[in-house]
Amino acid sequence: MLIVGVSGSPRNQATEYALTQALETLKEQGFETKLWTVRAKSIKYCVHCNFCLTNKVCAFQDDLKELYDSFAAANGLIFATPVYLGGISAQLKTVLDRTRSLVAADKNFFNGKVGMGITVGGDRTGGQELAQLQLHTFYLIYGMISVGGGPFGANLGANLWSKDTLEGVKLDAEGMHELKKTTKRFGEYIERYTQKQ
Ligand SMILES: Cc1cc2nc3c(=O)[nH]c(=O)nc-3n(C[C@H](O)[C@H](O)[C@H](O)COP(=O)(O)O)c2cc1C
């Protein structure tokens, strides 16, 4: 069973670290995992040209193609984002927007896949939950199974506090606890609700 994790940070710092931790845990549990990052990628904005509605493929053939190919085979998706002005990063938003071409070709493309979110803010309450809701809204729109960490500890998912450094996120015991709980539940949901591709 394949899990694809996407880091929405243009840096290899706190967000990518947290995502890597989650994927390592899942790998130890026997899942196949793949990490993809927006870092150093060429990604064009969706320009609402509607080319995909007619041609069932995006007008732009850039670095997103390899990611979207792996989405097709994935049982679970993890979107991890730094918090930028109380929301997800612009890079990650573009990754989400451009999936319009995937659902133009197959409206059930994402149905039944399991999704969880990781958010990392420099401030303790810098908008992590708002960013988390953006990710879960994507899952909701596309008929995915949206997974948080469950009550008593993680609720909406893994929300971390980096204090703007990699060291900071490693020291965020509460955030790391949320990550552990959410990752565990995510793996359980994939086992329970999805089938091998
Ligand atoms: C443009 C920009 C906007 C940011 N806005 C917020 C914010 O609203 N809330 C917050 O907590 N941190 C904010 N930050 C800080 C980052 O979320 C924080 O440093 C995070 O750890 C970056 O992730 P990275 O280390 O994976 O790159 C912002 C950083 C940038 C560059």
CSV table of C-alpha atoms and ligand atoms in Angstrom, one decimal:
chain,number,residue,atom,x,y,z
A,1,MET,CA,0.0,0.0,0.0
A,2,LEU,CA,1.4,3.3,-1.1
A,3,ILE,CA,1.5,6.5,0.9
A,4,VAL,CA,2.6,9.7,-0.8
A,5,GLY,CA,3.8,12.6,1.3
A,6,VAL,CA,4.1,16.1,-0.1
A,7,SER,CA,6.1,18.8,1.6
A,8,GLY,CA,4.9,22.3,0.8
A,9,SER,CA,8.0,24.0,2.1
A,10,PRO,CA,10.6,25.5,-0.3
A,11,ARG,CA,13.2,24.5,2.3
A,12,ASN,CA,14.5,21.2,3.8
A,13,GLN,CA,13.7,22.3,7.3
A,14,ALA,CA,10.9,21.8,9.9
A,15,THR,CA,8.1,20.8,7.6
A,16,GLU,CA,10.1,18.2,5.6
A,17,TYR,CA,11.5,16.9,8.9
A,18,ALA,CA,8.1,16.3,10.4
A,19,LEU,CA,6.8,14.7,7.2
A,20,THR,CA,9.9,12.4,7.1
A,21,GLN,CA,9.2,11.3,10.6
A,22,ALA,CA,5.7,10.3,9.7
A,23,LEU,CA,6.7,8.5,6.6
A,24,GLU,CA,9.5,6.6,8.5
A,25,THR,CA,6.9,5.4,11.0
A,26,LEU,CA,4.6,4.2,8.3
A,27,LYS,CA,7.5,2.5,6.4
A,28,GLU,CA,8.3,0.6,9.6
A,29,GLN,CA,4.7,-0.5,9.7
A,30,GLY,CA,5.1,-2.0,6.2
A,31,PHE,CA,3.7,0.7,4.0
A,32,GLU,CA,5.5,1.8,0.8
A,33,THR,CA,6.2,5.5,1.1
A,34,LYS,CA,7.2,8.3,-1.2
A,35,LEU,CA,8.2,11.8,-0.3
A,36,TRP,CA,7.8,14.6,-2.8
A,37,THR,CA,8.7,18.2,-2.2
A,38,VAL,CA,7.9,21.5,-3.9
A,39,ARG,CA,11.5,22.5,-3.1
A,40,ALA,CA,13.4,23.4,-6.3
A,41,LYS,CA,10.5,22.3,-8.5
A,42,SER,CA,9.1,24.1,-11.5
A,43,ILE,CA,5.4,24.4,-10.9
A,44,LYS,CA,3.1,26.8,-12.8
A,45,TYR,CA,0.0,28.3,-11.3
A,46,CYS,CA,-3.4,27.1,-12.5
A,47,VAL,CA,-4.6,29.9,-14.8
A,48,HIS,CA,-8.1,28.6,-15.2
A,49,CYS,CA,-7.7,28.1,-19.0
A,50,ASN,CA,-10.1,25.2,-18.9
A,51,PHE,CA,-7.8,23.2,-21.2
A,52,CYS,CA,-8.1,20.3,-18.8
A,53,LEU,CA,-11.9,20.2,-19.1
A,54,THR,CA,-11.7,19.7,-22.8
A,55,ASN,CA,-8.5,17.7,-23.1
A,56,LYS,CA,-8.5,15.8,-19.8
A,57,VAL,CA,-5.0,16.8,-19.2
A,58,CYS,CA,-3.3,19.9,-17.9
A,59,ALA,CA,-2.0,22.4,-20.4
A,60,PHE,CA,1.2,22.6,-18.3
A,61,GLN,CA,3.5,19.6,-18.4
A,62,ASP,CA,5.9,20.5,-15.6
A,63,ASP,CA,7.3,18.9,-12.4
A,64,LEU,CA,3.8,18.1,-11.1
A,65,LYS,CA,3.4,15.3,-13.6
A,66,GLU,CA,5.6,12.9,-11.7
A,67,LEU,CA,3.7,13.7,-8.5
A,68,TYR,CA,0.3,13.2,-10.0
A,69,ASP,CA,1.3,9.9,-11.5
A,70,SER,CA,2.2,8.7,-8.0
A,71,PHE,CA,-1.2,10.0,-6.6
A,72,ALA,CA,-3.0,7.6,-8.9
A,73,ALA,CA,-1.4,4.6,-7.2
A,74,ALA,CA,-1.6,6.0,-3.6
A,75,ASN,CA,-3.9,4.7,-0.9
A,76,GLY,CA,-3.1,7.6,1.3
A,77,LEU,CA,-1.9,11.2,1.0
A,78,ILE,CA,-0.1,13.4,3.5
A,79,PHE,CA,0.1,17.1,2.8
A,80,ALA,CA,2.6,18.9,5.0
A,81,THR,CA,2.8,22.7,5.0
A,82,PRO,CA,4.6,25.5,6.6
A,83,VAL,CA,2.1,28.1,7.9
A,84,TYR,CA,2.3,31.2,5.7
A,85,LEU,CA,0.1,34.1,6.9
A,86,GLY,CA,-2.3,31.7,8.6
A,87,GLY,CA,-2.7,29.4,5.7
A,88,ILE,CA,-0.9,26.8,3.6
A,89,SER,CA,2.1,27.8,1.4
A,90,ALA,CA,1.4,29.2,-2.0
A,91,GLN,CA,3.5,26.3,-3.5
A,92,LEU,CA,1.3,23.7,-1.9
A,93,LYS,CA,-1.9,25.6,-2.9
A,94,THR,CA,-0.7,25.4,-6.5
A,95,VAL,CA,-0.2,21.6,-6.1
A,96,LEU,CA,-3.8,21.3,-4.9
A,97,ASP,CA,-5.3,23.7,-7.5
A,98,ARG,CA,-3.6,21.9,-10.4
A,99,THR,CA,-5.3,18.6,-9.4
A,100,ARG,CA,-8.3,20.0,-11.3
A,101,SER,CA,-6.9,18.3,-14.4
A,102,LEU,CA,-6.9,14.9,-12.6
A,103,VAL,CA,-10.6,15.2,-11.7
A,104,ALA,CA,-11.5,16.5,-15.1
A,105,ALA,CA,-10.2,13.2,-16.5
A,106,ASP,CA,-11.8,11.1,-13.7
A,107,LYS,CA,-14.1,12.7,-11.2
A,108,ASN,CA,-13.5,9.8,-8.8
A,109,PHE,CA,-9.8,10.1,-9.0
A,110,PHE,CA,-9.3,10.8,-5.2
A,111,ASN,CA,-12.4,9.0,-3.9
A,112,GLY,CA,-11.7,6.7,-1.0
A,113,LYS,CA,-8.0,7.7,-0.5
A,114,VAL,CA,-7.1,8.6,3.0
A,115,GLY,CA,-5.7,12.0,3.8
A,116,MET,CA,-4.0,13.6,6.8
A,117,GLY,CA,-2.3,17.0,7.3
A,118,ILE,CA,0.8,18.3,9.0
A,119,THR,CA,1.2,22.0,9.6
A,120,VAL,CA,4.3,23.8,11.0
A,121,GLY,CA,4.1,27.3,12.2
A,122,GLY,CA,6.9,29.5,13.6
A,123,ASP,CA,4.5,30.8,16.2
A,124,ARG,CA,2.6,28.6,18.7
A,125,THR,CA,-0.8,29.6,17.5
A,126,GLY,CA,0.2,31.0,14.1
A,127,GLY,CA,-2.7,29.6,12.1
A,128,GLN,CA,-1.8,25.9,12.2
A,129,GLU,CA,-5.5,24.9,12.5
A,130,LEU,CA,-6.6,27.2,9.7
A,131,ALA,CA,-4.0,25.7,7.4
A,132,GLN,CA,-5.1,22.2,8.6
A,133,LEU,CA,-8.7,23.0,7.6
A,134,GLN,CA,-7.6,24.0,4.1
A,135,LEU,CA,-6.0,20.6,3.7
A,136,HIS,CA,-9.1,18.8,5.0
A,137,THR,CA,-11.3,20.9,2.8
A,138,PHE,CA,-9.4,19.5,-0.2
A,139,TYR,CA,-10.0,16.0,1.1
A,140,LEU,CA,-13.7,16.7,1.7
A,141,ILE,CA,-14.2,18.2,-1.8
A,142,TYR,CA,-12.7,15.2,-3.5
A,143,GLY,CA,-14.5,12.5,-1.4
A,144,MET,CA,-11.4,11.3,0.5
A,145,ILE,CA,-11.4,9.9,4.0
A,146,SER,CA,-10.1,12.8,6.1
A,147,VAL,CA,-8.2,11.7,9.2
A,148,GLY,CA,-7.2,13.7,12.3
A,149,GLY,CA,-5.4,12.5,15.4
A,150,GLY,CA,-8.6,11.7,17.3
A,151,PRO,CA,-9.9,13.2,20.5
A,152,PHE,CA,-7.6,13.7,23.6
A,153,GLY,CA,-4.4,15.0,22.2
A,154,ALA,CA,-4.3,15.5,18.4
A,155,ASN,CA,-7.8,16.3,17.2
A,156,LEU,CA,-7.5,17.9,13.7
A,157,GLY,CA,-4.1,16.4,12.9
A,158,ALA,CA,-0.5,17.2,13.5
A,159,ASN,CA,0.1,20.9,14.2
A,160,LEU,CA,3.7,21.8,15.1
A,161,TRP,CA,5.5,24.8,16.4
A,162,SER,CA,9.0,25.3,15.0
A,163,LYS,CA,10.0,28.7,16.5
A,164,ASP,CA,11.3,29.2,13.0
A,165,THR,CA,14.0,26.6,13.3
A,166,LEU,CA,14.5,22.9,12.6
A,167,GLU,CA,15.8,22.5,16.2
A,168,GLY,CA,12.6,24.2,17.4
A,169,VAL,CA,10.3,21.6,15.8
A,170,LYS,CA,12.4,18.7,17.1
A,171,LEU,CA,11.9,20.1,20.6
A,172,ASP,CA,8.1,20.6,20.2
A,173,ALA,CA,7.1,17.6,22.3
A,174,GLU,CA,3.4,18.3,22.1
A,175,GLY,CA,3.6,18.7,18.3
A,176,MET,CA,5.6,15.5,17.9
A,177,HIS,CA,3.0,13.7,20.1
A,178,GLU,CA,0.2,15.0,17.7
A,179,LEU,CA,2.3,13.7,14.8
A,180,LYS,CA,2.6,10.3,16.3
A,181,LYS,CA,-1.1,10.0,17.1
A,182,THR,CA,-2.2,11.2,13.8
A,183,THR,CA,0.2,9.0,11.8
A,184,LYS,CA,-0.9,6.0,13.8
A,185,ARG,CA,-4.6,6.6,13.1
A,186,PHE,CA,-3.8,7.4,9.4
A,187,GLY,CA,-2.2,4.0,9.0
A,188,GLU,CA,-5.1,2.3,10.7
A,189,TYR,CA,-7.6,4.0,8.4
A,190,ILE,CA,-5.7,3.0,5.3
A,191,GLU,CA,-5.6,-0.6,6.5
A,192,ARG,CA,-9.3,-0.6,7.3
A,193,TYR,CA,-10.8,1.4,4.4
A,194,THR,CA,-8.6,1.1,1.4
A,195,GLN,CA,-7.5,-1.8,-0.8
A,196,LYS,CA,-4.1,-2.6,-2.3
A,197,GLN,CA,-3.9,-0.9,-5.7
B,1,LIG,C1,5.9,34.2,4.1
B,1,LIG,C2,5.9,33.6,5.4
B,1,LIG,C3,4.8,33.7,6.2
B,1,LIG,C4,4.7,33.1,7.5
B,1,LIG,N1,3.6,33.2,8.2
B,1,LIG,C5,3.5,32.6,9.4
B,1,LIG,C6,2.2,32.6,10.1
B,1,LIG,O1,1.2,33.2,9.7
B,1,LIG,N2,2.2,31.9,11.2
B,1,LIG,C7,3.3,31.2,11.7
B,1,LIG,O2,3.1,30.6,12.8
B,1,LIG,N3,4.5,31.2,11.1
B,1,LIG,C8,4.6,31.8,9.9
B,1,LIG,N4,5.8,31.8,9.2
B,1,LIG,C9,6.9,31.0,9.7
B,1,LIG,C10,7.0,29.6,9.2
B,1,LIG,O3,5.7,28.9,9.2
B,1,LIG,C11,7.9,28.7,10.0
B,1,LIG,O4,9.2,29.3,10.0
B,1,LIG,C12,8.0,27.3,9.5
B,1,LIG,O5,8.8,26.5,10.4
B,1,LIG,C13,8.6,27.2,8.1
B,1,LIG,O6,8.7,25.9,7.7
B,1,LIG,P1,10.0,25.2,7.1
B,1,LIG,O7,11.0,25.3,8.2
B,1,LIG,O8,9.7,23.9,6.8
B,1,LIG,O9,10.4,26.0,5.9
B,1,LIG,C14,5.9,32.4,7.9
B,1,LIG,C15,7.0,32.3,7.1
B,1,LIG,C16,7.0,32.9,5.9
B,1,LIG,C17,8.3,32.8,5.0
